[in-house]
Amino acid sequence: MQHEDRPAPSTTAPEGQLKALASLFDRGPAALLTGAGMSTDSGIPDYRGAGTPPRTPMSIDQFTHDEAYRRRFWAGARVGALRLEDVRPNSGHEAVAALEAAGHLTGVITQNVDGLHGRAGTTNIAELHGNGATIRCVPEGHRFSRAEVLAWFDVANPGFAERNDGARITPDGDADVADTAGVRVPICPACGGMLRPDVVYFGEHVPREVFAHAAEIVAAASSLIIAGSSLAVNTGVRLMHRAEARGLPVAVINRGPTQIDRRDSVTVRIEAGTSETFALLARLLGVVG
Ligand SMILES: [Zn+2]
C-alpha cells in the first residue's frame, strides 16, 4: 500500500462532466464498481484518502499463524462495533440503490466489506472482498454473525469494550486498541476451530464464484462506472479489462488520481466525491432517491 498525496477535496463536478456521465445511460444500464471512497461520507476512512496515515492491512498469514494478531483483531472488532452503530449508508449509496431500482444499473461490484450498498437497498451486489458482518470458522466453514461472536467475546472478556472505548476507528471498521495482551479470542462453538471474518485478506484471492458474478454484471452493461477507488486492486483492473475488451466506455469518479485516468477507454473523469455526484446523477436521470 503506497501513500499518495492528494489535492484538496473538490465540492461537485462541473456540469458538463455530469452531463457526459448521464449520457452514458443513453446506451443502456451501467455496471458500477465502488471502493472505499464510496463509504468515507458514512464515517469509514479510506486507506488512501487525504490525511490518513499509511497503513498496512493484516495479511491472512499473520492472522492464522500469530495469536497476537488475532487478539488484536478481535479487540479492535469489539471496540470498533461501538462506533459502527452510528455508521449508516450515505446519500451516494441511496442514490445508487435508486438508480438500480430504476433499471439504470446491471448491479454493483464493490471492494468494500461494510455492507452499506445492501443496507441502502441495492439488490444485485458482488462483494469482491466479502462482508465483514459474517464470521466463519477456518476448518469447517461454520458461519455466524459478527454480533453473535462479539457477544461471546464479551462473555470471555468482561468490561473490555467499555475500557477501550475511544480508540481510533480504522478503514476495516475496526479500531486500534493499544493493550491486547490479555484478550481471550473467541473460537467456533461447533468445532472449536479458529474464527475469522468472511473477508478477503491480503494474500488471498477473490472467490471464483464472486468474480464470476462481478463479470456477469459487467457483461450485461453498456458502460462501466468506477467510483471511489484508485483501482490499486488487481481484481478491479481485471474487470475493467473485461469492459474494455467489449469496447465499453468507462467513467471514473474519484477524489485524487487513479491507475487508469489516462486510458483511452476512460471517456468521463470526474474529480469529486461519490455522494454528491451520484445524488446529482440520479436527479439528472429523473430518478428520485
Ligand atoms: Zn467450526
Short mmCIF file of C-alpha atoms and ligand atoms in Angstrom, two decimals:
data_model
loop_
_atom_site.label_atom_id
_atom_site.label_comp_id
_atom_site.label_asym_id
_atom_site.label_seq_id
_atom_site.Cartn_x
_atom_site.Cartn_y
_atom_site.Cartn_z
CA MET A 1 0.00 0.00 0.00
CA GLN A 2 1.59 3.24 -1.04
CA HIS A 3 0.52 6.57 0.32
CA GLU A 4 -0.28 9.28 -2.19
CA ASP A 5 -0.54 12.97 -1.61
CA ARG A 6 -3.94 14.19 -2.55
CA PRO A 7 -5.26 17.50 -3.82
CA ALA A 8 -7.76 19.22 -1.56
CA PRO A 9 -11.20 17.64 -1.95
CA SER A 10 -13.32 19.42 -4.54
CA THR A 11 -17.00 20.02 -3.97
CA THR A 12 -19.00 18.97 -7.01
CA ALA A 13 -18.22 18.04 -10.59
CA PRO A 14 -18.62 20.63 -13.38
CA GLU A 15 -21.99 20.40 -15.12
CA GLY A 16 -20.50 19.31 -18.45
CA GLN A 17 -18.87 16.27 -16.86
CA LEU A 18 -22.09 15.31 -15.10
CA LYS A 19 -23.96 15.52 -18.39
CA ALA A 20 -21.33 13.34 -20.05
CA LEU A 21 -21.78 10.83 -17.22
CA ALA A 22 -25.57 10.91 -17.58
CA SER A 23 -25.32 10.47 -21.37
CA LEU A 24 -23.62 7.08 -20.88
CA PHE A 25 -27.07 5.82 -19.83
CA ASP A 26 -28.45 6.59 -23.31
CA ARG A 27 -26.67 3.36 -24.32
CA GLY A 28 -28.37 1.27 -21.61
CA PRO A 29 -27.67 0.34 -17.99
CA ALA A 30 -24.19 0.67 -16.49
CA ALA A 31 -22.16 -1.60 -14.23
CA LEU A 32 -20.86 0.15 -11.12
CA LEU A 33 -17.61 -0.73 -9.32
CA THR A 34 -17.09 1.00 -5.96
CA GLY A 35 -14.23 1.34 -3.49
CA ALA A 36 -13.51 2.89 -0.12
CA GLY A 37 -14.25 6.44 -1.31
CA MET A 38 -17.92 5.45 -1.51
CA SER A 39 -18.07 5.00 2.27
CA THR A 40 -15.99 7.90 3.57
CA ASP A 41 -19.11 10.06 4.00
CA SER A 42 -20.51 7.29 6.19
CA GLY A 43 -17.57 7.79 8.54
CA ILE A 44 -15.35 4.92 7.37
CA PRO A 45 -11.93 6.33 6.45
CA ASP A 46 -10.22 5.44 3.15
CA TYR A 47 -6.84 3.65 3.23
CA ARG A 48 -5.52 6.09 0.67
CA GLY A 49 -7.59 9.14 1.42
CA ALA A 50 -6.13 12.54 2.14
CA GLY A 51 -4.86 12.94 5.68
CA THR A 52 -4.87 9.25 6.63
CA PRO A 53 -1.51 7.75 7.60
CA PRO A 54 -0.22 4.85 5.52
CA ARG A 55 -1.43 1.61 6.99
CA THR A 56 -0.75 -1.97 6.03
CA PRO A 57 -3.77 -4.27 6.32
CA MET A 58 -3.29 -7.51 8.19
CA SER A 59 -2.38 -10.44 5.93
CA ILE A 60 -4.02 -13.83 6.18
CA ASP A 61 -0.68 -15.41 7.15
CA GLN A 62 -0.36 -13.07 10.09
CA PHE A 63 -3.93 -13.74 11.13
CA THR A 64 -3.76 -17.53 11.01
CA HIS A 65 -0.20 -18.00 12.32
CA ASP A 66 0.07 -15.45 15.08
CA GLU A 67 -2.29 -15.41 18.04
CA ALA A 68 -1.21 -11.82 18.86
CA TYR A 69 -2.74 -10.67 15.56
CA ARG A 70 -5.95 -12.50 16.30
CA ARG A 71 -6.12 -10.91 19.77
CA ARG A 72 -5.60 -7.51 18.16
CA PHE A 73 -8.22 -8.23 15.52
CA TRP A 74 -10.95 -9.26 17.96
CA ALA A 75 -10.15 -6.46 20.38
CA GLY A 76 -10.37 -3.98 17.50
CA ALA A 77 -13.55 -5.55 16.15
CA ARG A 78 -15.20 -5.28 19.56
CA VAL A 79 -14.28 -1.66 20.13
CA GLY A 80 -14.98 -0.74 16.51
CA ALA A 81 -18.50 -2.15 16.87
CA LEU A 82 -19.28 0.56 19.42
CA ARG A 83 -18.59 3.17 16.75
CA LEU A 84 -20.15 1.27 13.85
CA GLU A 85 -23.57 1.54 15.45
CA ASP A 86 -23.54 5.11 14.11
CA VAL A 87 -22.44 4.15 10.56
CA ARG A 88 -25.24 4.47 8.00
CA PRO A 89 -25.44 4.37 4.20
CA ASN A 90 -24.85 7.89 2.81
CA SER A 91 -26.65 9.82 0.06
CA GLY A 92 -24.39 8.17 -2.54
CA HIS A 93 -25.39 4.63 -1.50
CA GLU A 94 -29.04 5.73 -1.53
CA ALA A 95 -28.79 7.29 -4.99
CA VAL A 96 -27.10 4.13 -6.30
CA ALA A 97 -29.92 1.97 -4.91
CA ALA A 98 -32.45 4.28 -6.59
CA LEU A 99 -30.55 4.09 -9.90
CA GLU A 100 -30.60 0.28 -9.72
CA ALA A 101 -34.32 0.21 -8.88
CA ALA A 102 -34.98 2.42 -11.91
CA GLY A 103 -33.15 -0.05 -14.18
CA HIS A 104 -30.08 2.11 -14.76
CA LEU A 105 -27.58 -0.34 -13.22
CA THR A 106 -26.95 -4.01 -14.01
CA GLY A 107 -25.56 -4.34 -10.49
CA VAL A 108 -22.92 -3.07 -8.09
CA ILE A 109 -19.47 -4.60 -7.68
CA THR A 110 -17.78 -3.40 -4.52
CA GLN A 111 -14.36 -3.68 -2.93
CA ASN A 112 -15.91 -2.60 0.39
CA VAL A 113 -16.74 -5.08 3.17
CA ASP A 114 -19.02 -2.69 5.07
CA GLY A 115 -22.29 -3.94 3.59
CA LEU A 116 -23.57 -0.38 3.08
CA HIS A 117 -24.78 -0.89 -0.52
CA GLY A 118 -27.03 -3.71 0.67
CA ARG A 119 -28.29 -1.72 3.63
CA ALA A 120 -29.18 1.13 1.25
CA GLY A 121 -31.36 -1.26 -0.79
CA THR A 122 -29.18 -2.29 -3.73
CA THR A 123 -30.07 -5.91 -4.53
CA ASN A 124 -27.57 -7.22 -7.12
CA ILE A 125 -24.19 -6.86 -5.38
CA ALA A 126 -20.90 -8.67 -5.93
CA GLU A 127 -18.83 -8.14 -2.78
CA LEU A 128 -15.32 -8.81 -4.11
CA HIS A 129 -13.71 -8.78 -0.68
CA GLY A 130 -16.56 -10.34 1.26
CA ASN A 131 -18.66 -8.89 4.04
CA GLY A 132 -17.28 -8.14 7.47
CA ALA A 133 -20.65 -8.79 9.12
CA THR A 134 -20.15 -12.54 8.64
CA ILE A 135 -17.69 -14.65 10.64
CA ARG A 136 -16.72 -18.17 9.60
CA CYS A 137 -14.58 -20.89 11.14
CA VAL A 138 -11.43 -21.88 9.29
CA PRO A 139 -11.62 -25.72 9.49
CA GLU A 140 -15.32 -26.32 8.75
CA GLY A 141 -16.76 -23.08 7.39
CA HIS A 142 -19.40 -22.76 10.14
CA ARG A 143 -20.90 -19.28 9.83
CA PHE A 144 -22.02 -16.79 12.45
CA SER A 145 -22.96 -13.14 12.54
CA ARG A 146 -20.33 -10.76 13.83
CA ALA A 147 -22.75 -9.52 16.51
CA GLU A 148 -23.16 -13.08 17.79
CA VAL A 149 -19.40 -13.68 18.02
CA LEU A 150 -18.83 -10.31 19.69
CA ALA A 151 -21.35 -11.31 22.35
CA TRP A 152 -19.17 -14.38 23.05
CA PHE A 153 -16.16 -12.06 23.17
CA ASP A 154 -17.89 -10.02 25.89
CA VAL A 155 -18.53 -13.12 27.98
CA ALA A 156 -14.85 -14.09 27.73
CA ASN A 157 -13.56 -10.52 28.19
CA PRO A 158 -15.90 -8.73 30.59
CA GLY A 159 -15.60 -4.92 30.59
CA PHE A 160 -13.05 -4.86 27.73
CA ALA A 161 -15.18 -2.89 25.27
CA GLU A 162 -16.06 -0.20 27.81
CA ARG A 163 -12.43 0.19 28.98
CA ASN A 164 -11.23 0.77 25.41
CA ASP A 165 -13.97 3.00 24.06
CA GLY A 166 -12.30 5.98 22.38
CA ALA A 167 -9.79 4.06 20.25
CA ARG A 168 -9.41 5.28 16.64
CA ILE A 169 -11.63 3.59 14.04
CA THR A 170 -9.77 2.01 11.08
CA PRO A 171 -10.72 1.53 7.41
CA ASP A 172 -11.76 -2.05 8.19
CA GLY A 173 -14.40 -0.69 10.52
CA ASP A 174 -12.34 -1.90 13.46
CA ALA A 175 -10.33 0.06 15.99
CA ASP A 176 -6.70 0.44 17.03
CA VAL A 177 -6.56 -0.88 20.59
CA ALA A 178 -3.22 -0.49 22.37
CA ASP A 179 -3.25 -3.21 25.04
CA THR A 180 -4.50 -6.57 23.80
CA ALA A 181 -2.14 -8.92 25.69
CA GLY A 182 -4.83 -10.38 27.96
CA VAL A 183 -7.55 -10.69 25.32
CA ARG A 184 -9.26 -14.10 25.04
CA VAL A 185 -10.04 -14.87 21.40
CA PRO A 186 -13.43 -16.43 20.57
CA ILE A 187 -13.43 -19.89 18.91
CA CYS A 188 -16.04 -21.80 16.90
CA PRO A 189 -18.64 -23.26 19.29
CA ALA A 190 -19.41 -26.06 16.82
CA CYS A 191 -15.90 -27.43 16.23
CA GLY A 192 -13.50 -25.44 18.41
CA GLY A 193 -11.73 -24.10 15.32
CA MET A 194 -10.29 -20.67 14.61
CA LEU A 195 -12.79 -17.96 13.68
CA ARG A 196 -12.15 -15.34 11.01
CA PRO A 197 -14.15 -12.68 9.22
CA ASP A 198 -15.62 -13.73 5.87
CA VAL A 199 -13.49 -11.20 4.02
CA VAL A 200 -10.64 -11.48 1.52
CA TYR A 201 -7.38 -10.60 3.24
CA PHE A 202 -4.10 -9.54 1.70
CA GLY A 203 -2.60 -12.71 0.26
CA GLU A 204 -5.99 -14.26 -0.56
CA HIS A 205 -7.91 -14.41 -3.83
CA VAL A 206 -11.40 -13.22 -4.62
CA PRO A 207 -13.56 -16.39 -4.62
CA ARG A 208 -14.13 -17.70 -8.16
CA GLU A 209 -17.94 -17.50 -7.94
CA VAL A 210 -17.79 -13.91 -6.70
CA PHE A 211 -15.56 -12.88 -9.60
CA ALA A 212 -17.92 -14.67 -12.00
CA HIS A 213 -20.86 -12.72 -10.56
CA ALA A 214 -18.96 -9.45 -10.99
CA ALA A 215 -18.04 -10.38 -14.57
CA GLU A 216 -21.75 -11.05 -15.29
CA ILE A 217 -22.64 -7.58 -14.04
CA VAL A 218 -20.06 -6.10 -16.44
CA ALA A 219 -21.15 -8.39 -19.30
CA ALA A 220 -24.76 -7.17 -19.06
CA ALA A 221 -23.79 -3.48 -19.03
CA SER A 222 -23.37 -0.82 -21.71
CA SER A 223 -20.75 1.11 -19.73
CA LEU A 224 -18.65 0.78 -16.59
CA ILE A 225 -18.53 3.38 -13.81
CA ILE A 226 -15.68 3.14 -11.30
CA ALA A 227 -16.35 5.23 -8.19
CA GLY A 228 -14.37 5.95 -5.03
CA SER A 229 -11.49 3.68 -5.97
CA SER A 230 -7.98 4.41 -7.18
CA LEU A 231 -8.12 0.91 -8.70
CA ALA A 232 -4.95 -0.28 -7.00
CA VAL A 233 -6.67 -3.64 -6.51
CA ASN A 234 -5.94 -6.17 -9.22
CA THR A 235 -9.46 -7.61 -9.44
CA GLY A 236 -10.87 -4.19 -10.30
CA VAL A 237 -8.34 -3.85 -13.11
CA ARG A 238 -9.30 -7.28 -14.50
CA LEU A 239 -12.97 -6.26 -14.57
CA MET A 240 -12.08 -3.03 -16.34
CA HIS A 241 -10.21 -5.07 -18.95
CA ARG A 242 -13.38 -7.12 -19.49
CA ALA A 243 -15.29 -3.90 -20.17
CA GLU A 244 -12.55 -2.57 -22.47
CA ALA A 245 -12.47 -5.82 -24.43
CA ARG A 246 -16.13 -5.20 -25.29
CA GLY A 247 -15.43 -1.59 -26.22
CA LEU A 248 -17.46 -0.15 -23.34
CA PRO A 249 -16.87 3.43 -22.25
CA VAL A 250 -15.53 3.80 -18.69
CA ALA A 251 -16.31 6.65 -16.27
CA VAL A 252 -14.13 7.33 -13.22
CA ILE A 253 -15.44 9.26 -10.21
CA ASN A 254 -12.74 9.71 -7.60
CA ARG A 255 -11.03 12.30 -5.45
CA GLY A 256 -7.38 12.03 -6.44
CA PRO A 257 -5.59 10.18 -9.24
CA THR A 258 -6.36 6.58 -10.22
CA GLN A 259 -4.34 3.92 -12.05
CA ILE A 260 -6.45 4.26 -15.20
CA ASP A 261 -7.00 8.02 -15.62
CA ARG A 262 -5.10 8.15 -18.91
CA ARG A 263 -6.54 5.07 -20.59
CA ASP A 264 -8.38 5.58 -23.88
CA SER A 265 -11.47 3.80 -22.53
CA VAL A 266 -11.96 6.47 -19.84
CA THR A 267 -14.33 8.90 -21.53
CA VAL A 268 -15.59 10.61 -18.36
CA ARG A 269 -13.30 11.59 -15.48
CA ILE A 270 -14.94 13.31 -12.51
CA GLU A 271 -12.79 14.67 -9.69
CA ALA A 272 -15.40 14.83 -6.94
CA GLY A 273 -16.96 12.91 -4.09
CA THR A 274 -19.24 9.97 -4.81
CA SER A 275 -22.10 11.06 -2.51
CA GLU A 276 -22.80 14.35 -4.26
CA THR A 277 -22.03 13.01 -7.74
CA PHE A 278 -24.49 10.09 -7.54
CA ALA A 279 -27.16 12.29 -5.97
CA LEU A 280 -26.77 14.76 -8.90
CA LEU A 281 -26.69 11.92 -11.44
CA ALA A 282 -29.92 10.44 -10.07
CA ARG A 283 -31.55 13.86 -10.36
CA LEU A 284 -30.28 14.34 -13.94
CA LEU A 285 -31.73 10.96 -14.88
CA GLY A 286 -35.05 11.80 -13.27
CA VAL A 287 -34.67 9.19 -10.52
CA VAL A 288 -35.99 10.05 -7.07
CA GLY A 289 -33.81 8.59 -4.31
ZN ZN B 1 -16.49 -24.67 13.18
#
